[in-house]
Short mmCIF file of C-alpha atoms in Angstrom, two decimals:
data_model
loop_
_atom_site.label_atom_id
_atom_site.label_comp_id
_atom_site.label_asym_id
_atom_site.label_seq_id
_atom_site.Cartn_x
_atom_site.Cartn_y
_atom_site.Cartn_z
CA MET G 1 -53.13 68.29 -36.62
CA LYS G 2 -55.83 69.10 -34.04
CA ILE G 3 -55.92 67.57 -30.56
CA VAL G 4 -58.73 68.05 -28.06
CA ALA G 5 -57.50 67.49 -24.50
CA TYR G 6 -60.28 66.65 -22.03
CA GLY G 7 -60.33 67.00 -18.25
CA ILE G 8 -57.48 69.49 -18.07
CA ARG G 9 -57.05 70.56 -14.46
CA ASP G 10 -55.70 73.94 -13.39
CA ASP G 11 -52.39 72.35 -12.39
CA GLU G 12 -52.06 70.81 -15.86
CA ARG G 13 -52.94 73.93 -17.82
CA PRO G 14 -49.47 75.59 -17.72
CA PHE G 15 -47.84 72.41 -19.04
CA LEU G 16 -50.44 72.04 -21.80
CA ASP G 17 -49.87 75.67 -22.81
CA GLN G 18 -46.10 75.11 -22.78
CA TRP G 19 -46.41 71.99 -24.97
CA SER G 20 -48.65 73.88 -27.37
CA LYS G 21 -46.05 76.65 -27.75
CA GLU G 22 -43.36 74.06 -28.42
CA ASN G 23 -45.54 72.39 -31.09
CA PRO G 24 -46.95 75.28 -33.15
CA ASP G 25 -47.94 72.90 -35.96
CA VAL G 26 -50.62 71.35 -33.71
CA GLU G 27 -53.91 73.04 -32.83
CA VAL G 28 -54.60 72.27 -29.17
CA VAL G 29 -57.98 72.70 -27.50
CA GLY G 30 -57.87 72.18 -23.74
CA LYS G 31 -61.17 71.52 -22.00
CA SER G 32 -61.79 71.22 -18.27
CA GLU G 33 -64.77 68.90 -18.80
CA LEU G 34 -64.31 65.13 -18.84
CA LEU G 35 -65.08 63.01 -21.89
CA ASP G 36 -68.63 61.67 -21.76
CA ASP G 37 -71.85 61.54 -23.80
CA GLN G 38 -72.43 65.27 -23.25
CA THR G 39 -68.95 66.48 -24.21
CA VAL G 40 -67.88 64.02 -26.91
CA ALA G 41 -69.29 66.31 -29.62
CA ASP G 42 -66.53 68.79 -28.78
CA ALA G 43 -64.11 66.37 -30.45
CA LYS G 44 -65.67 66.86 -33.89
CA GLY G 45 -63.00 67.94 -36.36
CA ALA G 46 -60.12 66.70 -34.21
CA ASP G 47 -57.55 64.14 -35.30
CA GLY G 48 -56.91 62.86 -31.79
CA ILE G 49 -57.97 63.27 -28.18
CA VAL G 50 -56.04 63.29 -24.92
CA VAL G 51 -57.95 62.26 -21.79
CA TYR G 52 -57.72 61.58 -18.07
CA GLN G 53 -60.62 60.43 -15.94
CA GLN G 54 -61.84 57.69 -13.61
CA LYS G 55 -65.34 57.48 -15.09
CA PRO G 56 -65.79 54.91 -17.87
CA TYR G 57 -64.98 55.44 -21.52
CA THR G 58 -68.26 53.87 -22.63
CA ALA G 59 -69.15 52.23 -25.93
CA SER G 60 -71.52 55.08 -26.77
CA VAL G 61 -68.74 57.65 -26.36
CA ILE G 62 -66.22 55.60 -28.29
CA ASN G 63 -68.68 54.94 -31.09
CA LYS G 64 -69.18 58.70 -31.40
CA LEU G 65 -65.42 59.18 -31.67
CA GLY G 66 -65.47 56.60 -34.45
CA GLU G 67 -68.24 58.49 -36.22
CA TYR G 68 -66.11 61.65 -36.07
CA GLY G 69 -63.19 59.80 -37.66
CA ILE G 70 -60.97 60.04 -34.58
CA LYS G 71 -58.38 57.27 -34.54
CA PHE G 72 -56.01 58.34 -31.74
CA MET G 73 -56.81 58.39 -28.02
CA SER G 74 -54.04 59.09 -25.52
CA LEU G 75 -54.49 58.65 -21.78
CA ARG G 76 -52.55 60.86 -19.38
CA ASN G 77 -52.54 58.00 -16.85
CA VAL G 78 -51.61 54.33 -16.56
CA GLY G 79 -54.94 52.58 -15.94
CA ILE G 80 -56.88 51.15 -18.89
CA ASP G 81 -59.51 49.15 -16.99
CA ASN G 82 -62.26 51.77 -17.55
CA ILE G 83 -62.17 51.51 -21.36
CA ASP G 84 -64.71 49.58 -23.47
CA TRP G 85 -62.15 47.68 -25.50
CA PRO G 86 -64.58 45.92 -27.89
CA ALA G 87 -65.78 49.38 -28.95
CA ILE G 88 -62.20 50.59 -29.33
CA LYS G 89 -61.39 47.66 -31.62
CA ALA G 90 -64.63 47.99 -33.58
CA ASN G 91 -63.80 51.63 -34.31
CA ASP G 92 -60.12 50.94 -35.05
CA ILE G 93 -58.92 53.47 -32.48
CA GLN G 94 -55.31 53.36 -31.28
CA VAL G 95 -54.85 53.97 -27.55
CA THR G 96 -51.74 55.05 -25.67
CA ASN G 97 -51.19 55.48 -21.95
CA VAL G 98 -48.43 56.85 -19.74
CA PRO G 99 -46.92 53.75 -18.12
CA ALA G 100 -44.70 55.76 -15.78
CA TYR G 101 -44.88 59.48 -15.16
CA SER G 102 -42.83 59.36 -11.96
CA PRO G 103 -42.30 55.98 -10.32
CA GLU G 104 -40.07 57.67 -7.77
CA ALA G 105 -42.91 59.95 -6.63
CA ILE G 106 -45.15 56.98 -5.87
CA GLY G 107 -42.33 55.04 -4.24
CA GLU G 108 -41.45 57.99 -2.02
CA TYR G 109 -45.04 58.52 -1.00
CA THR G 110 -45.59 54.86 -0.18
CA VAL G 111 -42.62 54.70 2.15
CA THR G 112 -43.49 58.09 3.69
CA THR G 113 -46.93 56.72 4.58
CA LEU G 114 -45.39 53.63 6.13
CA MET G 115 -43.04 55.72 8.26
CA MET G 116 -45.96 57.83 9.50
CA LEU G 117 -47.76 54.63 10.49
CA LEU G 118 -44.75 53.05 12.18
CA ARG G 119 -44.01 56.22 14.15
CA HIS G 120 -47.68 56.69 15.14
CA ALA G 121 -47.77 60.18 13.63
CA ARG G 122 -51.55 60.53 13.81
CA GLN G 123 -51.62 59.53 17.48
CA PHE G 124 -48.91 62.02 18.50
CA ILE G 125 -50.48 64.86 16.51
CA ARG G 126 -53.81 64.20 18.22
CA LYS G 127 -52.26 64.01 21.68
CA GLU G 128 -50.27 67.20 21.20
CA SER G 129 -53.39 69.04 20.04
CA GLN G 130 -54.83 68.12 23.45
CA GLY G 131 -51.76 69.28 25.34
CA ASN G 132 -50.51 65.73 25.91
CA PHE G 133 -46.79 65.28 25.22
CA LYS G 134 -46.45 61.82 26.79
CA TRP G 135 -44.62 59.20 24.76
CA ALA G 136 -46.36 56.03 25.92
CA PRO G 137 -48.07 53.92 24.79
CA ASP G 138 -47.15 54.80 21.20
CA ILE G 139 -43.75 53.19 20.95
CA ALA G 140 -42.60 52.60 17.37
CA ASP G 141 -41.14 49.81 15.27
CA GLU G 142 -38.12 50.34 13.00
CA LEU G 143 -38.27 49.69 9.28
CA ASN G 144 -34.67 48.49 9.25
CA GLN G 145 -35.76 45.52 11.36
CA MET G 146 -38.57 44.50 9.00
CA THR G 147 -39.17 42.37 5.94
CA VAL G 148 -41.09 44.21 3.24
CA GLY G 149 -42.98 42.16 0.69
CA VAL G 150 -43.34 44.03 -2.59
CA TYR G 151 -46.14 42.72 -4.78
CA ALA G 152 -45.33 43.57 -8.42
CA THR G 153 -41.93 44.84 -9.47
CA GLY G 154 -42.58 47.12 -12.41
CA LYS G 155 -41.09 50.58 -12.46
CA ILE G 156 -43.01 51.75 -9.39
CA GLY G 157 -42.33 48.57 -7.43
CA ARG G 158 -38.61 48.83 -8.19
CA ALA G 159 -38.55 52.50 -7.16
CA ALA G 160 -40.14 51.52 -3.85
CA ILE G 161 -37.65 48.68 -3.39
CA ASN G 162 -34.72 51.09 -3.70
CA ILE G 163 -36.17 53.30 -0.98
CA TYR G 164 -37.02 50.42 1.36
CA ARG G 165 -33.45 49.20 1.00
CA GLY G 166 -32.20 52.69 1.76
CA PHE G 167 -33.88 52.35 5.15
CA GLY G 168 -32.15 49.04 5.69
CA ALA G 169 -35.20 46.82 5.31
CA LYS G 170 -35.03 43.29 3.94
CA VAL G 171 -37.05 43.15 0.72
CA ILE G 172 -38.70 40.14 -0.87
CA ALA G 173 -40.97 40.28 -3.91
CA TYR G 174 -43.54 38.48 -6.01
CA ASP G 175 -44.35 39.07 -9.66
CA ILE G 176 -45.59 36.78 -12.41
CA TYR G 177 -43.13 38.63 -14.68
CA ARG G 178 -39.80 38.64 -12.90
CA ASN G 179 -37.28 41.40 -13.41
CA PRO G 180 -34.01 39.70 -14.46
CA GLU G 181 -31.78 41.85 -12.25
CA LEU G 182 -33.93 41.32 -9.17
CA ASP G 183 -34.28 37.64 -10.00
CA ALA G 184 -30.49 37.33 -10.07
CA GLU G 185 -30.43 38.82 -6.57
CA GLY G 186 -32.77 36.06 -5.38
CA ILE G 187 -35.43 38.31 -3.85
CA TYR G 188 -38.45 36.64 -5.48
CA VAL G 189 -40.72 34.12 -3.78
CA ASP G 190 -42.75 31.68 -5.85
CA THR G 191 -46.27 32.44 -4.65
CA PRO G 192 -48.26 35.30 -3.12
CA GLU G 193 -48.87 33.08 -0.09
CA GLU G 194 -45.12 32.92 0.57
CA LEU G 195 -44.92 36.70 0.32
CA TYR G 196 -47.78 37.08 2.81
CA ALA G 197 -46.34 34.59 5.28
CA GLN G 198 -42.85 36.12 5.39
CA SER G 199 -43.59 39.86 5.30
CA ASP G 200 -44.02 42.39 8.08
CA VAL G 201 -45.18 44.91 5.46
CA ILE G 202 -47.11 44.25 2.24
CA SER G 203 -46.52 46.92 -0.41
CA LEU G 204 -48.88 46.65 -3.40
CA HIS G 205 -47.83 47.94 -6.82
CA ALA G 206 -49.95 45.85 -9.21
CA PRO G 207 -52.38 47.07 -11.88
CA ALA G 208 -56.10 46.41 -11.67
CA THR G 209 -57.06 43.25 -13.55
CA ALA G 210 -59.92 40.79 -13.31
CA GLU G 211 -57.50 38.22 -11.91
CA ASN G 212 -56.27 40.30 -8.98
CA GLU G 213 -59.53 41.97 -7.96
CA HIS G 214 -59.82 41.62 -4.14
CA MET G 215 -56.53 39.72 -4.04
CA LEU G 216 -56.24 40.84 -0.43
CA ASN G 217 -59.30 39.10 0.98
CA ASP G 218 -60.07 37.18 4.16
CA GLN G 219 -57.96 34.22 3.08
CA ALA G 220 -55.00 36.39 2.11
CA PHE G 221 -55.08 38.20 5.45
CA ALA G 222 -55.28 34.85 7.25
CA ASN G 223 -52.03 33.83 5.52
CA MET G 224 -50.19 36.91 6.78
CA LYS G 225 -48.24 37.51 9.95
CA ASP G 226 -50.09 38.91 12.92
CA GLY G 227 -49.62 42.68 13.05
CA VAL G 228 -48.82 43.11 9.35
CA TRP G 229 -48.85 46.56 7.76
CA ILE G 230 -50.67 47.05 4.44
CA LEU G 231 -49.77 49.72 1.85
CA ASN G 232 -51.80 50.32 -1.30
CA PRO G 233 -50.80 53.20 -3.60
CA ALA G 234 -51.84 51.17 -6.67
CA ARG G 235 -55.51 50.35 -7.28
CA GLY G 236 -58.39 50.24 -4.83
CA THR G 237 -59.85 47.03 -6.21
CA LEU G 238 -56.80 45.05 -5.08
CA ILE G 239 -58.23 45.05 -1.53
CA ASP G 240 -61.56 43.73 -0.31
CA THR G 241 -62.48 46.64 1.95
CA ASP G 242 -64.78 44.61 4.19
CA ALA G 243 -62.05 42.01 4.70
CA LEU G 244 -59.54 44.74 5.54
CA ILE G 245 -61.90 46.23 8.13
CA ARG G 246 -62.33 42.79 9.71
CA ALA G 247 -58.55 42.30 9.76
CA LEU G 248 -58.06 45.71 11.39
CA ASP G 249 -60.75 44.96 13.96
CA SER G 250 -59.11 41.65 14.91
CA GLY G 251 -55.61 43.13 15.07
CA LYS G 252 -54.37 40.86 12.30
CA VAL G 253 -53.49 44.04 10.40
CA ALA G 254 -51.62 46.57 12.53
CA GLY G 255 -52.45 49.42 10.20
CA ALA G 256 -52.86 50.46 6.59
CA GLY G 257 -51.80 53.24 4.25
CA LEU G 258 -54.40 53.62 1.52
CA ASP G 259 -53.90 56.11 -1.28
CA VAL G 260 -56.61 54.35 -3.28
CA TYR G 261 -60.01 52.94 -2.43
CA GLU G 262 -62.22 50.56 -4.38
CA ASP G 263 -65.18 52.98 -4.39
CA GLU G 264 -63.16 56.17 -4.81
CA VAL G 265 -64.77 57.35 -8.06
CA GLY G 266 -66.93 60.37 -7.32
CA ILE G 267 -65.31 60.83 -3.89
CA PHE G 268 -61.60 61.41 -4.33
CA ASN G 269 -60.69 64.85 -5.69
CA SER G 270 -64.06 66.17 -4.46
CA ASP G 271 -64.92 68.56 -1.63
CA PHE G 272 -67.95 67.58 0.46
CA GLY G 273 -67.59 70.44 2.92
CA SER G 274 -67.53 68.28 6.03
CA PHE G 275 -66.57 64.80 7.20
CA ASP G 276 -70.19 63.87 7.89
CA ALA G 277 -71.14 64.67 4.29
CA ILE G 278 -68.77 62.05 2.84
CA PRO G 279 -71.17 59.58 1.15
CA ASP G 280 -69.40 56.35 2.08
CA GLU G 281 -69.62 54.80 5.54
CA ARG G 282 -66.87 52.24 5.01
CA LEU G 283 -64.46 54.95 3.93
CA LYS G 284 -65.35 57.04 6.98
CA ASP G 285 -64.81 53.98 9.17
CA LEU G 286 -61.27 53.67 7.83
CA MET G 287 -60.58 57.38 8.12
CA LYS G 288 -61.56 57.46 11.79
CA ARG G 289 -58.91 54.88 12.69
CA GLU G 290 -55.59 56.29 13.92
CA ASN G 291 -53.76 53.25 12.53
CA VAL G 292 -55.04 53.95 9.02
CA ILE G 293 -53.94 56.75 6.70
CA VAL G 294 -56.28 57.47 3.79
CA THR G 295 -55.24 59.92 1.08
CA PRO G 296 -57.15 60.76 -2.13
CA HIS G 297 -55.02 59.09 -4.81
CA ILE G 298 -52.18 61.62 -4.57
CA ALA G 299 -49.07 59.42 -4.50
CA PHE G 300 -48.33 60.49 -8.08
CA TYR G 301 -49.14 64.16 -7.49
CA THR G 302 -45.90 66.09 -8.01
CA LYS G 303 -44.99 68.86 -10.46
CA ARG G 304 -42.67 66.54 -12.36
CA ALA G 305 -45.30 63.81 -12.66
CA VAL G 306 -48.06 66.16 -13.81
CA LYS G 307 -45.80 67.65 -16.48
CA ASN G 308 -44.82 64.18 -17.67
CA MET G 309 -48.45 63.07 -17.84
CA VAL G 310 -49.30 65.97 -20.13
CA TYR G 311 -46.17 65.85 -22.27
CA TYR G 312 -46.02 62.08 -22.71
CA ALA G 313 -49.70 61.87 -23.70
CA MET G 314 -49.55 64.81 -26.10
CA ASP G 315 -46.32 63.52 -27.66
CA ALA G 316 -47.83 60.06 -28.10
CA ASN G 317 -50.94 61.44 -29.80
CA LYS G 318 -48.83 63.48 -32.19
CA ASP G 319 -46.55 60.50 -32.90
CA LEU G 320 -49.55 58.36 -33.85
CA PHE G 321 -50.79 61.04 -36.25
CA GLU G 322 -47.38 61.61 -37.87
CA THR G 323 -45.93 58.09 -37.91
CA GLY G 324 -48.67 55.66 -36.90
CA LYS G 325 -46.40 54.47 -34.09
CA SER G 326 -45.81 55.16 -30.39
CA ASP G 327 -43.75 53.45 -27.73
CA LYS G 328 -46.73 53.97 -25.40
CA LEU G 329 -49.26 52.12 -27.53
CA VAL G 330 -51.53 49.83 -25.49
CA GLN G 331 -52.07 46.31 -26.83
CA VAL G 332 -55.09 44.42 -25.48
CA ASP G 333 -55.95 40.90 -26.61
#
């Protein structure tokens, strides 16, 4: 078998090399370039490809894969919203993803961001850099006195719930697919509006779908408590950025922790050399606010998670070749 792995970063390379040594029957070609119209020809002669990128997997690229006889495509990430699925079906290509490479990493990061917001970390760091060691006016709230509303209770949502509970917070949740164990505990509310109305913190852990695009919009913010905290380590499109800025300006939202951003493609994981050179004014608006923490989609970014992303994707591609089956196969209607 031959697998071409696209978009291999320097931090992934040791794990790809290790997997290759453990699977000597597979020829592995690791490429730093992403899969697109210019690089798809590098997949000629391969049986499968392994990929990770935010840019689209277009019909033209997928049709080329079909021409080359490639039937197996394994993503090293969760998201599948950037794939041209009609082209995938037309070319009879099987696709796998990595549904969970480290839910705990994302849960830990989400709660860490909240604690930094609640304890006004950015404000105190700024003041100390100016020689100001005064406490006031940045008095904090305590998580153990709060109700956290977790939107979506998949593996990541449940990992976050465990950590929130460790801090002593009351947790409520909403999900169209209820987890039986959590349901038995009675933590679910029946509608998103109930979650918004009862929560001091909204913690988003949903995938990006057409149905939930801009689910946090002006109306959703209006349904929330005054001074609510917003956390989004999931997908940028869940939040209407303009509506969030309006809610921050009015004080409706006390602050936000954003590890994702709806226009992050081409910005996150890039180096522009200076703040002024960042090509997005709304993003810079958010970054200037001391009650907002923006990070470049790094909640997942741990050694364990990166290894799992590589290993799970490579294993899935090999499984498809050898057996035609994988427990990570993506089914799209």
